[in-house]
PDB file of C-alpha atoms in Angstrom:
ATOM      1  CA  MET H  10      55.633  45.785  92.975  1.00  0.00           C
ATOM      2  CA  LYS H  11      59.189  47.000  93.561  1.00  0.00           C
ATOM      3  CA  LYS H  12      61.993  45.639  91.411  1.00  0.00           C
ATOM      4  CA  GLY H  13      64.720  43.613  93.080  1.00  0.00           C
ATOM      5  CA  TYR H  14      68.103  42.531  91.773  1.00  0.00           C
ATOM      6  CA  ILE H  15      69.920  39.613  93.381  1.00  0.00           C
ATOM      7  CA  VAL H  16      73.697  39.694  93.757  1.00  0.00           C
ATOM      8  CA  ALA H  17      75.718  36.596  94.664  1.00  0.00           C
ATOM      9  CA  ARG H  18      79.492  36.356  94.943  1.00  0.00           C
ATOM     10  CA  CYS H  19      82.044  33.720  95.858  1.00  0.00           C
ATOM     11  CA  SER H  20      85.788  34.186  95.886  1.00  0.00           C
ATOM     12  CA  THR H  21      86.750  30.888  94.327  1.00  0.00           C
ATOM     13  CA  ASN H  22      85.686  29.159  91.145  1.00  0.00           C
ATOM     14  CA  ALA H  23      82.598  27.067  90.408  1.00  0.00           C
ATOM     15  CA  GLU H  24      84.414  23.785  91.159  1.00  0.00           C
ATOM     16  CA  LYS H  25      84.965  24.838  94.777  1.00  0.00           C
ATOM     17  CA  GLN H  26      81.894  26.946  95.531  1.00  0.00           C
ATOM     18  CA  ASP H  27      78.480  27.403  93.965  1.00  0.00           C
ATOM     19  CA  VAL H  28      76.885  30.849  93.840  1.00  0.00           C
ATOM     20  CA  THR H  29      73.567  29.395  92.689  1.00  0.00           C
ATOM     21  CA  ARG H  30      72.750  28.441  96.283  1.00  0.00           C
ATOM     22  CA  GLN H  31      72.728  32.141  97.160  1.00  0.00           C
ATOM     23  CA  THR H  32      70.607  33.140  94.166  1.00  0.00           C
ATOM     24  CA  LYS H  33      68.092  30.312  94.634  1.00  0.00           C
ATOM     25  CA  GLU H  34      67.622  30.989  98.345  1.00  0.00           C
ATOM     26  CA  LEU H  35      67.236  34.740  97.849  1.00  0.00           C
ATOM     27  CA  THR H  36      64.852  34.315  94.917  1.00  0.00           C
ATOM     28  CA  ALA H  37      62.683  31.908  96.899  1.00  0.00           C
ATOM     29  CA  LYS H  38      62.631  34.225  99.902  1.00  0.00           C
ATOM     30  CA  TYR H  39      62.017  37.549  98.153  1.00  0.00           C
ATOM     31  CA  SER H  40      60.063  36.787  94.955  1.00  0.00           C
ATOM     32  CA  ASN H  41      56.796  37.479  96.800  1.00  0.00           C
ATOM     33  CA  GLN H  42      58.038  40.937  97.895  1.00  0.00           C
ATOM     34  CA  PHE H  43      59.872  42.001  94.743  1.00  0.00           C
ATOM     35  CA  ASN H  44      59.639  41.547  91.031  1.00  0.00           C
ATOM     36  CA  ILE H  45      63.070  39.915  90.655  1.00  0.00           C
ATOM     37  CA  ALA H  46      64.407  41.696  87.583  1.00  0.00           C
ATOM     38  CA  GLY H  47      67.589  39.644  87.377  1.00  0.00           C
ATOM     39  CA  GLU H  48      70.641  38.422  89.139  1.00  0.00           C
ATOM     40  CA  TYR H  49      74.355  38.982  89.008  1.00  0.00           C
ATOM     41  CA  ALA H  50      76.264  35.908  90.159  1.00  0.00           C
ATOM     42  CA  TYR H  51      80.036  35.925  89.888  1.00  0.00           C
ATOM     43  CA  TYR H  52      83.339  34.584  91.188  1.00  0.00           C
ATOM     44  CA  GLU H  53      85.789  37.221  92.358  1.00  0.00           C
ATOM     45  CA  SER H  54      87.676  38.129  95.488  1.00  0.00           C
ATOM     46  CA  GLY H  55      85.754  40.494  97.727  1.00  0.00           C
ATOM     47  CA  THR H  56      88.856  42.687  97.742  1.00  0.00           C
ATOM     48  CA  LYS H  57      89.069  42.980  93.941  1.00  0.00           C
ATOM     49  CA  ASN H  58      85.458  43.288  92.805  1.00  0.00           C
ATOM     50  CA  LYS H  59      85.094  47.032  92.247  1.00  0.00           C
ATOM     51  CA  LYS H  60      84.456  46.552  88.495  1.00  0.00           C
ATOM     52  CA  ASP H  61      81.672  44.096  89.256  1.00  0.00           C
ATOM     53  CA  LEU H  62      80.098  46.470  91.773  1.00  0.00           C
ATOM     54  CA  ASN H  63      80.186  49.221  89.148  1.00  0.00           C
ATOM     55  CA  LYS H  64      78.454  46.899  86.637  1.00  0.00           C
ATOM     56  CA  ILE H  65      75.800  46.035  89.213  1.00  0.00           C
ATOM     57  CA  LEU H  66      75.140  49.678  90.049  1.00  0.00           C
ATOM     58  CA  THR H  67      75.018  50.707  86.381  1.00  0.00           C
ATOM     59  CA  TYR H  68      72.546  47.921  85.593  1.00  0.00           C
ATOM     60  CA  CYS H  69      70.340  48.895  88.523  1.00  0.00           C
ATOM     61  CA  ILE H  70      70.346  52.587  87.580  1.00  0.00           C
ATOM     62  CA  ASN H  71      69.578  51.847  83.913  1.00  0.00           C
ATOM     63  CA  ASN H  72      66.786  49.392  84.746  1.00  0.00           C
ATOM     64  CA  ASP H  73      65.056  51.308  87.562  1.00  0.00           C
ATOM     65  CA  ILE H  74      65.876  48.683  90.191  1.00  0.00           C
ATOM     66  CA  ASP H  75      64.613  49.634  93.652  1.00  0.00           C
ATOM     67  CA  THR H  76      66.530  47.107  95.765  1.00  0.00           C
ATOM     68  CA  ILE H  77      69.744  45.114  95.500  1.00  0.00           C
ATOM     69  CA  ILE H  78      69.476  41.923  97.545  1.00  0.00           C
ATOM     70  CA  VAL H  79      72.535  40.144  98.967  1.00  0.00           C
ATOM     71  CA  SER H  80      72.755  37.243 101.401  1.00  0.00           C
ATOM     72  CA  GLU H  81      75.333  38.924 103.646  1.00  0.00           C
ATOM     73  CA  ILE H  82      77.521  42.009 103.781  1.00  0.00           C
ATOM     74  CA  SER H  83      80.696  40.218 102.677  1.00  0.00           C
ATOM     75  CA  ARG H  84      79.013  39.486  99.333  1.00  0.00           C
ATOM     76  CA  ILE H  85      79.398  43.208  98.583  1.00  0.00           C
ATOM     77  CA  SER H  86      83.037  43.523  99.621  1.00  0.00           C
ATOM     78  CA  ARG H  87      85.587  42.252 102.123  1.00  0.00           C
ATOM     79  CA  LYS H  88      86.820  45.800 102.670  1.00  0.00           C
ATOM     80  CA  VAL H  89      85.026  48.302 104.877  1.00  0.00           C
ATOM     81  CA  VAL H  90      85.678  51.106 102.426  1.00  0.00           C
ATOM     82  CA  GLY H  91      84.337  48.977  99.538  1.00  0.00           C
ATOM     83  CA  VAL H  92      81.059  48.297 101.332  1.00  0.00           C
ATOM     84  CA  LEU H  93      80.599  51.911 102.377  1.00  0.00           C
ATOM     85  CA  GLN H  94      81.420  53.314  98.929  1.00  0.00           C
ATOM     86  CA  PHE H  95      78.989  50.932  97.236  1.00  0.00           C
ATOM     87  CA  ILE H  96      76.202  51.704  99.719  1.00  0.00           C
ATOM     88  CA  GLU H  97      76.881  55.435  99.320  1.00  0.00           C
ATOM     89  CA  GLU H  98      76.607  55.210  95.527  1.00  0.00           C
ATOM     90  CA  CYS H  99      73.393  53.207  95.822  1.00  0.00           C
ATOM     91  CA  THR H 100      71.998  55.796  98.255  1.00  0.00           C
ATOM     92  CA  LYS H 101      72.796  58.612  95.792  1.00  0.00           C
ATOM     93  CA  HIS H 102      70.599  56.840  93.243  1.00  0.00           C
ATOM     94  CA  GLN H 103      67.949  55.908  95.830  1.00  0.00           C
ATOM     95  CA  ILE H 104      68.632  52.194  95.431  1.00  0.00           C
ATOM     96  CA  ASN H 105      68.110  50.235  98.624  1.00  0.00           C
ATOM     97  CA  VAL H 106      70.551  47.468  99.557  1.00  0.00           C
ATOM     98  CA  LEU H 107      68.950  44.654 101.520  1.00  0.00           C
ATOM     99  CA  ILE H 108      71.338  42.447 103.503  1.00  0.00           C
ATOM    100  CA  ASP H 109      69.374  39.262 104.113  1.00  0.00           C
ATOM    101  CA  ASN H 110      71.130  37.640 107.067  1.00  0.00           C
ATOM    102  CA  TYR H 111      70.629  40.729 109.262  1.00  0.00           C
ATOM    103  CA  GLN H 112      67.444  41.982 107.584  1.00  0.00           C
ATOM    104  CA  LEU H 113      69.044  45.397 107.111  1.00  0.00           C
ATOM    105  CA  ASN H 114      67.949  47.965 104.548  1.00  0.00           C
ATOM    106  CA  SER H 115      70.275  50.796 103.565  1.00  0.00           C
ATOM    107  CA  LEU H 116      67.308  53.103 102.900  1.00  0.00           C
ATOM    108  CA  ASN H 117      64.236  53.934 104.921  1.00  0.00           C
ATOM    109  CA  HIS H 118      60.778  53.594 103.328  1.00  0.00           C
ATOM    110  CA  ASP H 119      60.950  57.247 102.212  1.00  0.00           C
ATOM    111  CA  LYS H 120      64.271  56.495 100.410  1.00  0.00           C
ATOM    112  CA  THR H 121      66.371  58.466 102.913  1.00  0.00           C
ATOM    113  CA  GLU H 122      69.561  56.975 104.288  1.00  0.00           C
ATOM    114  CA  ASN H 123      69.063  54.586 107.180  1.00  0.00           C
ATOM    115  CA  ILE H 124      71.716  55.832 109.607  1.00  0.00           C
ATOM    116  CA  THR H 125      71.300  52.897 111.999  1.00  0.00           C
ATOM    117  CA  THR H 126      71.918  50.448 109.155  1.00  0.00           C
ATOM    118  CA  LYS H 127      74.934  52.446 108.004  1.00  0.00           C
ATOM    119  CA  MET H 128      76.463  52.173 111.473  1.00  0.00           C
ATOM    120  CA  MET H 129      75.735  48.424 111.616  1.00  0.00           C
ATOM    121  CA  LEU H 130      77.153  47.928 108.106  1.00  0.00           C
ATOM    122  CA  THR H 131      80.359  49.655 109.142  1.00  0.00           C
ATOM    123  CA  ILE H 132      80.716  47.232 112.036  1.00  0.00           C
ATOM    124  CA  GLY H 133      79.693  44.225 109.927  1.00  0.00           C
ATOM    125  CA  ALA H 134      82.089  45.184 107.138  1.00  0.00           C
ATOM    126  CA  SER H 135      84.867  45.482 109.718  1.00  0.00           C
ATOM    127  CA  PHE H 136      84.186  41.900 110.805  1.00  0.00           C
ATOM    128  CA  ALA H 137      84.170  40.705 107.187  1.00  0.00           C
ATOM    129  CA  GLU H 138      87.535  42.399 106.601  1.00  0.00           C
ATOM    130  CA  MET H 139      88.916  40.978 109.853  1.00  0.00           C
ATOM    131  CA  GLU H 140      87.751  37.475 108.894  1.00  0.00           C
ATOM    132  CA  LEU H 141      89.588  37.767 105.578  1.00  0.00           C
ATOM    133  CA  LYS H 142      92.799  38.875 107.290  1.00  0.00           C
ATOM    134  CA  GLN H 143      92.593  36.009 109.791  1.00  0.00           C
ATOM    135  CA  THR H 144      92.129  33.508 106.960  1.00  0.00           C
ATOM    136  CA  GLN H 145      95.143  34.966 105.159  1.00  0.00           C
ATOM    137  CA  GLN H 146      97.240  34.726 108.339  1.00  0.00           C
ATOM    138  CA  ARG H 147      96.260  31.071 108.843  1.00  0.00           C
ATOM    139  CA  LEU H 148      97.118  30.232 105.228  1.00  0.00           C
ATOM    140  CA  ASN H 149     100.473  32.001 105.475  1.00  0.00           C
ATOM    141  CA  SER H 150     101.227  30.225 108.744  1.00  0.00           C
ATOM    142  CA  GLY H 151     100.443  26.872 107.119  1.00  0.00           C
ATOM    143  CA  ARG H 152     102.660  27.691 104.131  1.00  0.00           C
ATOM    144  CA  ASN H 153     105.533  28.706 106.419  1.00  0.00           C
ATOM    145  CA  LYS H 154     105.196  25.466 108.421  1.00  0.00           C
ATOM    146  CA  TYR H 155     105.164  23.455 105.180  1.00  0.00           C
ATOM    147  CA  ILE H 156     108.340  25.173 103.957  1.00  0.00           C
ATOM    148  CA  LEU H 157     110.103  24.732 107.333  1.00  0.00           C
ATOM    149  CA  GLU H 158     109.324  21.010 107.131  1.00  0.00           C
ATOM    150  CA  GLY H 159     110.991  20.795 103.711  1.00  0.00           C
ATOM    151  CA  GLY H 160     107.998  21.432 101.465  1.00  0.00           C
ATOM    152  CA  ILE H 161     108.459  23.332  98.229  1.00  0.00           C
ATOM    153  CA  LEU H 162     105.934  25.796  96.834  1.00  0.00           C
ATOM    154  CA  GLY H 163     105.545  26.780  93.211  1.00  0.00           C
ATOM    155  CA  ARG H 164     105.811  24.989  89.924  1.00  0.00           C
ATOM    156  CA  SER H 165     107.649  21.715  89.608  1.00  0.00           C
ATOM    157  CA  LYS H 166     111.094  21.885  88.013  1.00  0.00           C
ATOM    158  CA  GLY H 167     110.802  21.704  84.264  1.00  0.00           C
ATOM    159  CA  SER H 168     107.157  22.666  84.055  1.00  0.00           C
ATOM    160  CA  GLU H 169     106.113  25.322  81.596  1.00  0.00           C
ATOM    161  CA  GLU H 170     103.666  28.194  81.968  1.00  0.00           C
ATOM    162  CA  THR H 171     100.318  27.603  80.366  1.00  0.00           C
TER     163      THR H 171
END
């Protein structure tokens, strides 16, 4: 049986989001198709997770993992270039990336690059990046409105850094 490695990511901390939902759902869904060799669950922005992606890839190379399983493309990165670079590195090492929500595999059965998936990942990654930018714009708009209405951002006067 092929070896699978589950990757789960959330941008915020454990008090606000729980990555175990992703790992539990993926394990339940794929444990009959793969020998789940482990999981990498972490909290980091999808725009700043290059070190984590390198750790994931290194682990998979060193442990002969066949497939990295993620729930959706934005779990890899929120940047198009980040997704494509990670998929390219995985392809070099003949490691398939399975994106669950679209049932996409980065490699064909013969371990060659799946060009159709690559095209769809480029589009999907573009949407993930766009979604992030729209969220940032909404947050900035809300902050600006708050300030215009007299709100103050930052630390309270007299507080000390911790």
